[in-house]
GROMACS .gro file of N, CA, C and O in nm:
model
  484
    1GLN      N    1   2.480   6.104 -10.140
    1GLN     CA    2   2.588   6.081 -10.114
    1GLN      C    3   2.680   6.198  -9.999
    1GLN      O    4   2.583   6.241 -10.043
    2VAL      N    5   2.729   6.056  -9.930
    2VAL     CA    6   2.795   6.212  -9.804
    2VAL      C    7   2.904   6.159  -9.785
    2VAL      O    8   2.959   6.025  -9.820
    3HIS      N    9   2.970   6.256  -9.798
    3HIS     CA   10   3.167   6.248  -9.711
    3HIS      C   11   3.163   6.257  -9.589
    3HIS      O   12   3.112   6.376  -9.520
    4VAL      N   13   3.188   6.216  -9.532
    4VAL     CA   14   3.262   6.244  -9.395
    4VAL      C   15   3.434   6.190  -9.374
    4VAL      O   16   3.492   6.148  -9.415
    5VAL      N   17   3.483   6.329  -9.357
    5VAL     CA   18   3.595   6.356  -9.348
    5VAL      C   19   3.693   6.369  -9.201
    5VAL      O   20   3.636   6.469  -9.170
    6GLU      N   21   3.763   6.286  -9.173
    6GLU     CA   22   3.800   6.331  -8.948
    6GLU      C   23   3.962   6.434  -9.049
    6GLU      O   24   3.993   6.424  -9.155
    7SER      N   25   4.000   6.526  -8.942
    7SER     CA   26   4.088   6.553  -8.926
    7SER      C   27   4.199   6.585  -8.820
    7SER      O   28   4.043   6.634  -8.687
    8GLY      N   29   4.256   6.649  -8.784
    8GLY     CA   30   4.306   6.660  -8.653
    8GLY      C   31   4.455   6.546  -8.594
    8GLY      O   32   4.451   6.594  -8.486
    9GLY      N   33   4.458   6.385  -8.634
    9GLY     CA   34   4.516   6.334  -8.548
    9GLY      C   35   4.704   6.422  -8.554
    9GLY      O   36   4.680   6.453  -8.683
   10GLY      N   37   4.793   6.265  -8.500
   10GLY     CA   38   4.895   6.321  -8.483
   10GLY      C   39   4.951   6.272  -8.371
   10GLY      O   40   4.900   6.191  -8.328
   11LEU      N   41   5.096   6.325  -8.349
   11LEU     CA   42   5.186   6.259  -8.284
   11LEU      C   43   5.177   6.342  -8.127
   11LEU      O   44   5.173   6.417  -8.176
   12VAL      N   45   5.142   6.286  -8.079
   12VAL     CA   46   5.141   6.334  -7.927
   12VAL      C   47   5.220   6.298  -7.803
   12VAL      O   48   5.171   6.104  -7.789
   13GLN      N   49   5.282   6.306  -7.712
   13GLN     CA   50   5.376   6.240  -7.585
   13GLN      C   51   5.271   6.213  -7.496
   13GLN      O   52   5.103   6.342  -7.491
   14PRO      N   53   5.287   6.149  -7.396
   14PRO     CA   54   5.207   6.091  -7.299
   14PRO      C   55   5.156   6.202  -7.229
   14PRO      O   56   5.242   6.301  -7.191
   15GLY      N   57   5.023   6.259  -7.199
   15GLY     CA   58   4.949   6.414  -7.132
   15GLY      C   59   4.929   6.465  -7.182
   15GLY      O   60   4.887   6.550  -7.158
   16GLY      N   61   4.947   6.448  -7.315
   16GLY     CA   62   4.911   6.579  -7.443
   16GLY      C   63   4.764   6.559  -7.394
   16GLY      O   64   4.717   6.484  -7.360
   17SER      N   65   4.729   6.702  -7.532
   17SER     CA   66   4.598   6.705  -7.545
   17SER      C   67   4.592   6.743  -7.807
   17SER      O   68   4.679   6.741  -7.804
   18LEU      N   69   4.474   6.599  -7.809
   18LEU     CA   70   4.435   6.655  -7.924
   18LEU      C   71   4.302   6.733  -7.975
   18LEU      O   72   4.223   6.692  -7.921
   19ARG      N   73   4.286   6.742  -8.056
   19ARG     CA   74   4.128   6.775  -8.031
   19ARG      C   75   4.065   6.684  -8.265
   19ARG      O   76   4.170   6.780  -8.369
   20LEU      N   77   4.053   6.621  -8.234
   20LEU     CA   78   4.018   6.591  -8.395
   20LEU      C   79   3.847   6.664  -8.400
   20LEU      O   80   3.782   6.701  -8.353
   21SER      N   81   3.831   6.748  -8.583
   21SER     CA   82   3.723   6.752  -8.614
   21SER      C   83   3.681   6.664  -8.690
   21SER      O   84   3.755   6.570  -8.809
   22CYS      N   85   3.569   6.639  -8.715
   22CYS     CA   86   3.504   6.541  -8.852
   22CYS      C   87   3.367   6.666  -8.896
   22CYS      O   88   3.299   6.680  -8.810
   23VAL      N   89   3.368   6.652  -9.076
   23VAL     CA   90   3.263   6.727  -9.141
   23VAL      C   91   3.176   6.628  -9.228
   23VAL      O   92   3.207   6.538  -9.269
   24ALA      N   93   3.050   6.622  -9.251
   24ALA     CA   94   2.989   6.571  -9.327
   24ALA      C   95   2.961   6.681  -9.421
   24ALA      O   96   2.812   6.737  -9.369
   25SER      N   97   2.942   6.598  -9.547
   25SER     CA   98   2.885   6.717  -9.625
   25SER      C   99   2.802   6.659  -9.733
   25SER      O  100   2.847   6.505  -9.758
   26GLY      N  101   2.693   6.712  -9.782
   26GLY     CA  102   2.694   6.669  -9.964
   26GLY      C  103   2.523   6.733  -9.910
   26GLY      O  104   2.560   6.874  -9.961
   27SER      N  105   2.425   6.683  -9.931
   27SER     CA  106   2.280   6.765 -10.026
   27SER      C  107   2.144   6.718  -9.905
   27SER      O  108   2.162   6.603  -9.877
   28ALA      N  109   2.097   6.849  -9.887
   28ALA     CA  110   2.049   6.785  -9.866
   28ALA      C  111   1.964   6.641  -9.702
   28ALA      O  112   1.870   6.611  -9.760
   29PHE      N  113   2.044   6.692  -9.674
   29PHE     CA  114   2.019   6.532  -9.556
   29PHE      C  115   1.963   6.595  -9.446
   29PHE      O  116   2.069   6.708  -9.335
   30SER      N  117   2.017   6.500  -9.333
   30SER     CA  118   1.973   6.589  -9.170
   30SER      C  119   2.053   6.437  -9.087
   30SER      O  120   2.045   6.352  -9.126
   31ILE      N  121   2.105   6.487  -9.019
   31ILE     CA  122   2.198   6.443  -8.967
   31ILE      C  123   2.217   6.398  -8.803
   31ILE      O  124   2.107   6.517  -8.729
   32ASN      N  125   2.122   6.289  -8.779
   32ASN     CA  126   2.073   6.240  -8.624
   32ASN      C  127   2.227   6.232  -8.542
   32ASN      O  128   2.243   6.270  -8.544
   33ALA      N  129   2.195   6.120  -8.451
   33ALA     CA  130   2.340   6.106  -8.403
   33ALA      C  131   2.505   6.128  -8.463
   33ALA      O  132   2.507   6.068  -8.651
   34MET      N  133   2.623   6.188  -8.403
   34MET     CA  134   2.760   6.207  -8.434
   34MET      C  135   2.795   6.114  -8.361
   34MET      O  136   2.842   6.115  -8.226
   35GLY      N  137   2.902   5.990  -8.407
   35GLY     CA  138   3.029   5.955  -8.306
   35GLY      C  139   3.139   5.933  -8.350
   35GLY      O  140   3.195   5.964  -8.475
   36TRP      N  141   3.256   5.915  -8.290
   36TRP     CA  142   3.360   5.861  -8.278
   36TRP      C  143   3.425   5.699  -8.286
   36TRP      O  144   3.347   5.717  -8.121
   37TYR      N  145   3.512   5.658  -8.330
   37TYR     CA  146   3.473   5.511  -8.253
   37TYR      C  147   3.670   5.514  -8.345
   37TYR      O  148   3.741   5.589  -8.381
   38ARG      N  149   3.781   5.378  -8.255
   38ARG     CA  150   3.888   5.413  -8.256
   38ARG      C  151   3.920   5.225  -8.302
   38ARG      O  152   3.851   5.173  -8.184
   39GLN      N  153   4.015   5.207  -8.386
   39GLN     CA  154   4.073   5.079  -8.379
   39GLN      C  155   4.202   5.071  -8.336
   39GLN      O  156   4.342   5.145  -8.434
   40ALA      N  157   4.269   5.021  -8.241
   40ALA     CA  158   4.431   5.005  -8.240
   40ALA      C  159   4.461   4.885  -8.303
   40ALA      O  160   4.392   4.775  -8.328
   41PRO      N  161   4.574   4.895  -8.348
   41PRO     CA  162   4.581   4.743  -8.397
   41PRO      C  163   4.554   4.606  -8.358
   41PRO      O  164   4.620   4.601  -8.177
   42GLY      N  165   4.544   4.575  -8.378
   42GLY     CA  166   4.516   4.413  -8.386
   42GLY      C  167   4.381   4.369  -8.268
   42GLY      O  168   4.371   4.298  -8.219
   43LYS      N  169   4.344   4.498  -8.279
   43LYS     CA  170   4.194   4.507  -8.194
   43LYS      C  171   4.102   4.576  -8.310
   43LYS      O  172   4.057   4.583  -8.383
   44GLN      N  173   3.984   4.489  -8.219
   44GLN     CA  174   3.869   4.581  -8.290
   44GLN      C  175   3.812   4.656  -8.244
   44GLN      O  176   3.852   4.792  -8.191
   45ARG      N  177   3.730   4.748  -8.384
   45ARG     CA  178   3.670   4.883  -8.387
   45ARG      C  179   3.608   4.891  -8.239
   45ARG      O  180   3.564   4.809  -8.229
   46GLU      N  181   3.586   5.106  -8.190
   46GLU     CA  182   3.542   5.057  -8.071
   46GLU      C  183   3.495   5.191  -7.994
   46GLU      O  184   3.517   5.259  -8.054
   47LEU      N  185   3.408   5.143  -7.972
   47LEU     CA  186   3.311   5.302  -7.914
   47LEU      C  187   3.376   5.370  -7.840
   47LEU      O  188   3.386   5.363  -7.762
   48VAL      N  189   3.351   5.522  -7.859
   48VAL     CA  190   3.433   5.605  -7.785
   48VAL      C  191   3.400   5.709  -7.748
   48VAL      O  192   3.366   5.750  -7.645
   49ALA      N  193   3.296   5.752  -7.886
   49ALA     CA  194   3.257   5.888  -7.798
   49ALA      C  195   3.103   5.842  -7.874
   49ALA      O  196   3.107   5.845  -8.019
   50VAL      N  197   2.970   5.975  -7.830
   50VAL     CA  198   2.860   5.982  -7.940
   50VAL      C  199   2.769   6.065  -7.844
   50VAL      O  200   2.785   6.078  -7.760
   51ILE      N  201   2.740   6.211  -8.015
   51ILE     CA  202   2.625   6.291  -7.961
   51ILE      C  203   2.510   6.288  -8.038
   51ILE      O  204   2.570   6.226  -8.131
   52SER      N  205   2.412   6.309  -7.965
   52SER     CA  206   2.245   6.294  -8.017
   52SER      C  207   2.305   6.442  -8.117
   52SER      O  208   2.360   6.502  -8.032
   53SER      N  209   2.123   6.482  -8.149
   53SER     CA  210   2.145   6.580  -8.271
   53SER      C  211   2.039   6.656  -8.134
   53SER      O  212   1.971   6.766  -8.241
   54SER      N  213   2.043   6.632  -8.091
   54SER     CA  214   1.879   6.775  -7.949
   54SER      C  215   1.966   6.808  -7.920
   54SER      O  216   2.080   6.826  -7.963
   55GLY      N  217   1.893   6.918  -7.938
   55GLY     CA  218   1.883   7.082  -7.869
   55GLY      C  219   2.038   7.030  -7.764
   55GLY      O  220   2.128   7.069  -7.773
   56SER      N  221   1.993   6.944  -7.652
   56SER     CA  222   2.102   6.928  -7.526
   56SER      C  223   2.263   6.817  -7.531
   56SER      O  224   2.297   6.875  -7.517
   57GLY      N  225   2.245   6.832  -7.688
   57GLY     CA  226   2.328   6.742  -7.740
   57GLY      C  227   2.341   6.579  -7.610
   57GLY      O  228   2.490   6.637  -7.591
   58SER      N  229   2.278   6.492  -7.650
   58SER     CA  230   2.321   6.449  -7.489
   58SER      C  231   2.440   6.331  -7.521
   58SER      O  232   2.438   6.318  -7.664
   59THR      N  233   2.544   6.287  -7.441
   59THR     CA  234   2.594   6.222  -7.488
   59THR      C  235   2.677   6.079  -7.414
   59THR      O  236   2.615   6.088  -7.291
   60ASN      N  237   2.764   6.001  -7.453
   60ASN     CA  238   2.836   5.907  -7.396
   60ASN      C  239   2.910   5.889  -7.484
   60ASN      O  240   3.027   5.903  -7.552
   61TYR      N  241   3.015   5.812  -7.366
   61TYR     CA  242   3.121   5.776  -7.333
   61TYR      C  243   3.156   5.629  -7.324
   61TYR      O  244   3.122   5.562  -7.235
   62ALA      N  245   3.217   5.590  -7.314
   62ALA     CA  246   3.322   5.484  -7.303
   62ALA      C  247   3.365   5.470  -7.166
   62ALA      O  248   3.410   5.571  -7.175
   63ASP      N  249   3.375   5.431  -7.145
   63ASP     CA  250   3.462   5.399  -6.984
   63ASP      C  251   3.611   5.464  -6.942
   63ASP      O  252   3.687   5.529  -6.911
   64SER      N  253   3.654   5.429  -7.107
   64SER     CA  254   3.793   5.402  -7.052
   64SER      C  255   3.871   5.580  -7.091
   64SER      O  256   3.992   5.648  -7.111
   65VAL      N  257   3.769   5.633  -7.173
   65VAL     CA  258   3.797   5.770  -7.151
   65VAL      C  259   3.733   5.918  -7.064
   65VAL      O  260   3.744   5.990  -7.160
   66LYS      N  261   3.632   5.827  -7.061
   66LYS     CA  262   3.544   5.933  -6.964
   66LYS      C  263   3.603   5.999  -6.838
   66LYS      O  264   3.715   5.964  -6.744
   67GLY      N  265   3.614   6.139  -6.867
   67GLY     CA  266   3.686   6.291  -6.792
   67GLY      C  267   3.831   6.302  -6.830
   67GLY      O  268   3.896   6.394  -6.826
   68ARG      N  269   3.821   6.236  -6.945
   68ARG     CA  270   3.895   6.261  -7.054
   68ARG      C  271   3.934   6.335  -7.182
   68ARG      O  272   3.965   6.424  -7.243
   69PHE      N  273   3.828   6.290  -7.219
   69PHE     CA  274   3.783   6.269  -7.343
   69PHE      C  275   3.645   6.410  -7.338
   69PHE      O  276   3.600   6.308  -7.330
   70THR      N  277   3.633   6.437  -7.493
   70THR     CA  278   3.499   6.550  -7.473
   70THR      C  279   3.423   6.567  -7.641
   70THR      O  280   3.489   6.587  -7.703
   71ILE      N  281   3.300   6.552  -7.642
   71ILE     CA  282   3.267   6.527  -7.794
   71ILE      C  283   3.126   6.590  -7.790
   71ILE      O  284   3.106   6.644  -7.706
   72SER      N  285   3.176   6.711  -7.894
   72SER     CA  286   3.012   6.759  -7.924
   72SER      C  287   3.024   6.882  -8.055
   72SER      O  288   3.140   6.782  -8.123
   73ARG      N  289   2.940   6.899  -8.124
   73ARG     CA  290   2.935   6.954  -8.299
   73ARG      C  291   2.859   7.106  -8.211
   73ARG      O  292   2.815   7.100  -8.180
   74ASP      N  293   2.900   7.097  -8.384
   74ASP     CA  294   2.816   7.254  -8.427
   74ASP      C  295   2.704   7.198  -8.587
   74ASP      O  296   2.752   7.129  -8.654
   75ASN      N  297   2.566   7.184  -8.493
   75ASN     CA  298   2.522   7.103  -8.602
   75ASN      C  299   2.475   7.213  -8.721
   75ASN      O  300   2.461   7.189  -8.812
   76ALA      N  301   2.500   7.348  -8.730
   76ALA     CA  302   2.482   7.392  -8.846
   76ALA      C  303   2.649   7.455  -8.953
   76ALA      O  304   2.653   7.426  -9.063
   77LYS      N  305   2.723   7.395  -8.891
   77LYS     CA  306   2.827   7.331  -8.953
   77LYS      C  307   2.851   7.171  -9.012
   77LYS      O  308   2.947   7.137  -9.042
   78ASN      N  309   2.747   7.077  -8.973
   78ASN     CA  310   2.798   6.952  -8.946
   78ASN      C  311   2.860   6.904  -8.881
   78ASN      O  312   2.947   6.814  -8.986
   79THR      N  313   2.942   6.887  -8.823
   79THR     CA  314   3.061   6.868  -8.803
   79THR      C  315   3.098   6.857  -8.664
   79THR      O  316   2.943   6.888  -8.536
   80VAL      N  317   3.108   6.756  -8.601
   80VAL     CA  318   3.094   6.719  -8.481
   80VAL      C  319   3.318   6.750  -8.432
   80VAL      O  320   3.445   6.666  -8.520
   81TYR      N  321   3.315   6.704  -8.292
   81TYR     CA  322   3.477   6.713  -8.203
   81TYR      C  323   3.470   6.646  -8.088
   81TYR      O  324   3.478   6.632  -8.052
   82LEU      N  325   3.652   6.605  -8.128
   82LEU     CA  326   3.617   6.531  -7.947
   82LEU      C  327   3.724   6.584  -7.918
   82LEU      O  328   3.905   6.584  -8.003
   83GLN      N  329   3.740   6.631  -7.778
   83GLN     CA  330   3.869   6.718  -7.772
   83GLN      C  331   3.927   6.589  -7.642
   83GLN      O  332   3.852   6.543  -7.603
   84MET      N  333   4.067   6.544  -7.688
   84MET     CA  334   4.141   6.455  -7.608
   84MET      C  335   4.233   6.463  -7.545
   84MET      O  336   4.305   6.554  -7.582
   85ASN      N  337   4.261   6.435  -7.326
   85ASN     CA  338   4.290   6.575  -7.296
   85ASN      C  339   4.361   6.384  -7.232
   85ASN      O  340   4.331   6.339  -7.214
   86SER      N  341   4.501   6.474  -7.143
   86SER     CA  342   4.531   6.369  -7.028
   86SER      C  343   4.566   6.199  -7.188
   86SER      O  344   4.578   6.062  -7.082
   87LEU      N  345   4.653   6.230  -7.286
   87LEU     CA  346   4.615   6.138  -7.380
   87LEU      C  347   4.753   6.035  -7.288
   87LEU      O  348   4.882   6.064  -7.225
   88LYS      N  349   4.712   5.857  -7.310
   88LYS     CA  350   4.791   5.780  -7.315
   88LYS      C  351   4.820   5.655  -7.430
   88LYS      O  352   4.774   5.723  -7.505
   89SER      N  353   4.945   5.613  -7.389
   89SER     CA  354   4.970   5.557  -7.513
   89SER      C  355   4.842   5.429  -7.551
   89SER      O  356   4.870   5.412  -7.688
   90GLU      N  357   4.790   5.402  -7.469
   90GLU     CA  358   4.706   5.274  -7.512
   90GLU      C  359   4.547   5.364  -7.566
   90GLU      O  360   4.477   5.297  -7.611
   91ASP      N  361   4.553   5.502  -7.590
   91ASP     CA  362   4.479   5.586  -7.668
   91ASP      C  363   4.537   5.567  -7.825
   91ASP      O  364   4.459   5.639  -7.929
   92THR      N  365   4.623   5.533  -7.834
   92THR     CA  366   4.662   5.553  -7.973
   92THR      C  367   4.601   5.457  -8.076
   92THR      O  368   4.573   5.245  -8.049
   93ALA      N  369   4.526   5.543  -8.185
   93ALA     CA  370   4.495   5.421  -8.262
   93ALA      C  371   4.430   5.514  -8.384
   93ALA      O  372   4.479   5.595  -8.360
   94VAL      N  373   4.332   5.415  -8.451
   94VAL     CA  374   4.325   5.527  -8.582
   94VAL      C  375   4.225   5.514  -8.536
   94VAL      O  376   4.095   5.425  -8.500
   95TYR      N  377   4.116   5.721  -8.578
   95TYR     CA  378   4.011   5.747  -8.541
   95TYR      C  379   3.890   5.728  -8.644
   95TYR      O  380   3.963   5.816  -8.760
   96TYR      N  381   3.774   5.710  -8.609
   96TYR     CA  382   3.679   5.753  -8.705
   96TYR      C  383   3.562   5.725  -8.666
   96TYR      O  384   3.508   5.766  -8.546
   97CYS      N  385   3.538   5.913  -8.781
   97CYS     CA  386   3.353   5.930  -8.748
   97CYS      C  387   3.278   5.894  -8.785
   97CYS      O  388   3.334   5.839  -8.882
   98ASN      N  389   3.194   5.945  -8.711
   98ASN     CA  390   3.085   5.815  -8.784
   98ASN      C  391   2.929   5.941  -8.788
   98ASN      O  392   2.923   5.966  -8.693
   99ALA      N  393   2.823   5.925  -8.916
   99ALA     CA  394   2.710   5.986  -8.885
   99ALA      C  395   2.631   5.970  -9.031
   99ALA      O  396   2.632   5.881  -9.085
  100ASP      N  397   2.520   5.948  -8.856
  100ASP     CA  398   2.386   5.895  -8.906
  100ASP      C  399   2.266   5.966  -8.981
  100ASP      O  400   2.229   6.095  -8.858
  101VAL      N  401   2.262   5.989  -9.112
  101VAL     CA  402   2.193   6.055  -9.163
  101VAL      C  403   2.088   6.019  -9.288
  101VAL      O  404   2.064   5.859  -9.271
  102THR      N  405   2.002   6.080  -9.218
  102THR     CA  406   1.884   6.087  -9.302
  102THR      C  407   1.840   6.226  -9.408
  102THR      O  408   1.850   6.271  -9.358
  103TRP      N  409   1.696   6.114  -9.534
  103TRP     CA  410   1.694   6.208  -9.592
  103TRP      C  411   1.529   6.247  -9.576
  103TRP      O  412   1.402   6.304  -9.686
  104GLY      N  413   1.499   6.197  -9.456
  104GLY     CA  414   1.356   6.157  -9.426
  104GLY      C  415   1.235   6.002  -9.412
  104GLY      O  416   1.191   6.073  -9.338
  105GLY      N  417   1.341   5.968  -9.454
  105GLY     CA  418   1.285   5.820  -9.413
  105GLY      C  419   1.433   5.728  -9.359
  105GLY      O  420   1.337   5.826  -9.193
  106PRO      N  421   1.421   5.645  -9.365
  106PRO     CA  422   1.543   5.546  -9.429
  106PRO      C  423   1.658   5.632  -9.347
  106PRO      O  424   1.726   5.706  -9.379
  107GLN      N  425   1.720   5.554  -9.269
  107GLN     CA  426   1.861   5.644  -9.161
  107GLN      C  427   1.986   5.533  -9.161
  107GLN      O  428   2.005   5.395  -9.247
  108PHE      N  429   2.111   5.579  -9.265
  108PHE     CA  430   2.242   5.604  -9.321
  108PHE      C  431   2.338   5.559  -9.227
  108PHE      O  432   2.338   5.701  -9.204
  109ARG      N  433   2.449   5.471  -9.175
  109ARG     CA  434   2.586   5.561  -9.133
  109ARG      C  435   2.640   5.622  -9.241
  109ARG      O  436   2.666   5.453  -9.289
  110TYR      N  437   2.717   5.661  -9.216
  110TYR     CA  438   2.830   5.681  -9.300
  110TYR      C  439   2.983   5.748  -9.180
  110TYR      O  440   2.937   5.755  -9.073
  111TRP      N  441   3.047   5.651  -9.263
  111TRP     CA  442   3.190   5.674  -9.226
  111TRP      C  443   3.282   5.743  -9.275
  111TRP      O  444   3.311   5.767  -9.411
  112GLY      N  445   3.379   5.783  -9.225
  112GLY     CA  446   3.500   5.898  -9.269
  112GLY      C  447   3.632   5.768  -9.305
  112GLY      O  448   3.614   5.641  -9.295
  113GLN      N  449   3.766   5.747  -9.310
  113GLN     CA  450   3.887   5.720  -9.366
  113GLN      C  451   3.950   5.742  -9.284
  113GLN      O  452   4.008   5.602  -9.243
  114GLY      N  453   3.902   5.816  -9.143
  114GLY     CA  454   4.021   5.756  -9.003
  114GLY      C  455   4.061   5.860  -9.037
  114GLY      O  456   4.155   5.941  -9.115
  115THR      N  457   4.159   5.918  -8.891
  115THR     CA  458   4.271   6.017  -8.849
  115THR      C  459   4.364   5.946  -8.771
  115THR      O  460   4.287   5.833  -8.639
  116VAL      N  461   4.482   5.918  -8.775
  116VAL     CA  462   4.548   5.848  -8.720
  116VAL      C  463   4.621   5.978  -8.549
  116VAL      O  464   4.647   6.049  -8.642
  117VAL      N  465   4.597   5.862  -8.455
  117VAL     CA  466   4.613   5.980  -8.377
  117VAL      C  467   4.731   5.842  -8.246
  117VAL      O  468   4.753   5.698  -8.194
  118THR      N  469   4.905   5.885  -8.229
  118THR     CA  470   4.980   5.805  -8.185
  118THR      C  471   5.004   5.886  -8.045
  118THR      O  472   5.041   6.034  -8.136
  119VAL      N  473   5.008   5.826  -7.898
  119VAL     CA  474   5.095   5.840  -7.846
  119VAL      C  475   5.161   5.801  -7.818
  119VAL      O  476   5.214   5.720  -7.771
  120SER      N  477   5.290   5.820  -7.791
  120SER     CA  478   5.431   5.801  -7.738
  120SER      C  479   5.512   5.860  -7.710
  120SER      O  480   5.489   6.033  -7.743
  121GLU      N  481   5.611   5.866  -7.647
  121GLU     CA  482   5.762   5.972  -7.562
  121GLU      C  483   5.804   5.993  -7.764
  121GLU      O  484   5.873   5.936  -7.837
   0.00000   0.00000   0.00000
């Protein structure tokens, strides 16, 4: 079993910054890609950013966050981060982290419970 826990959400004013963290814990597993999704009230969950496990850590971002958000990871700590700058009201959402995990065979995706980000005056 793998547990994924997000932290770092909160209330921030427009134009401000937040840094989300996500840790995956368990035993004897390897993590492939890790990613952040978000779900705003009344909307479907959408991809925010994803990062691979390779040495270069290739990344992919939603168009709406390019240039403002940065995803990074610390493989030694099984942790992924999301640095969010120049936040807008439309970034308000529950942010979910996921980890694609394998024990050498099939890959499984684990999700965290989410952390709330509210961008408001």
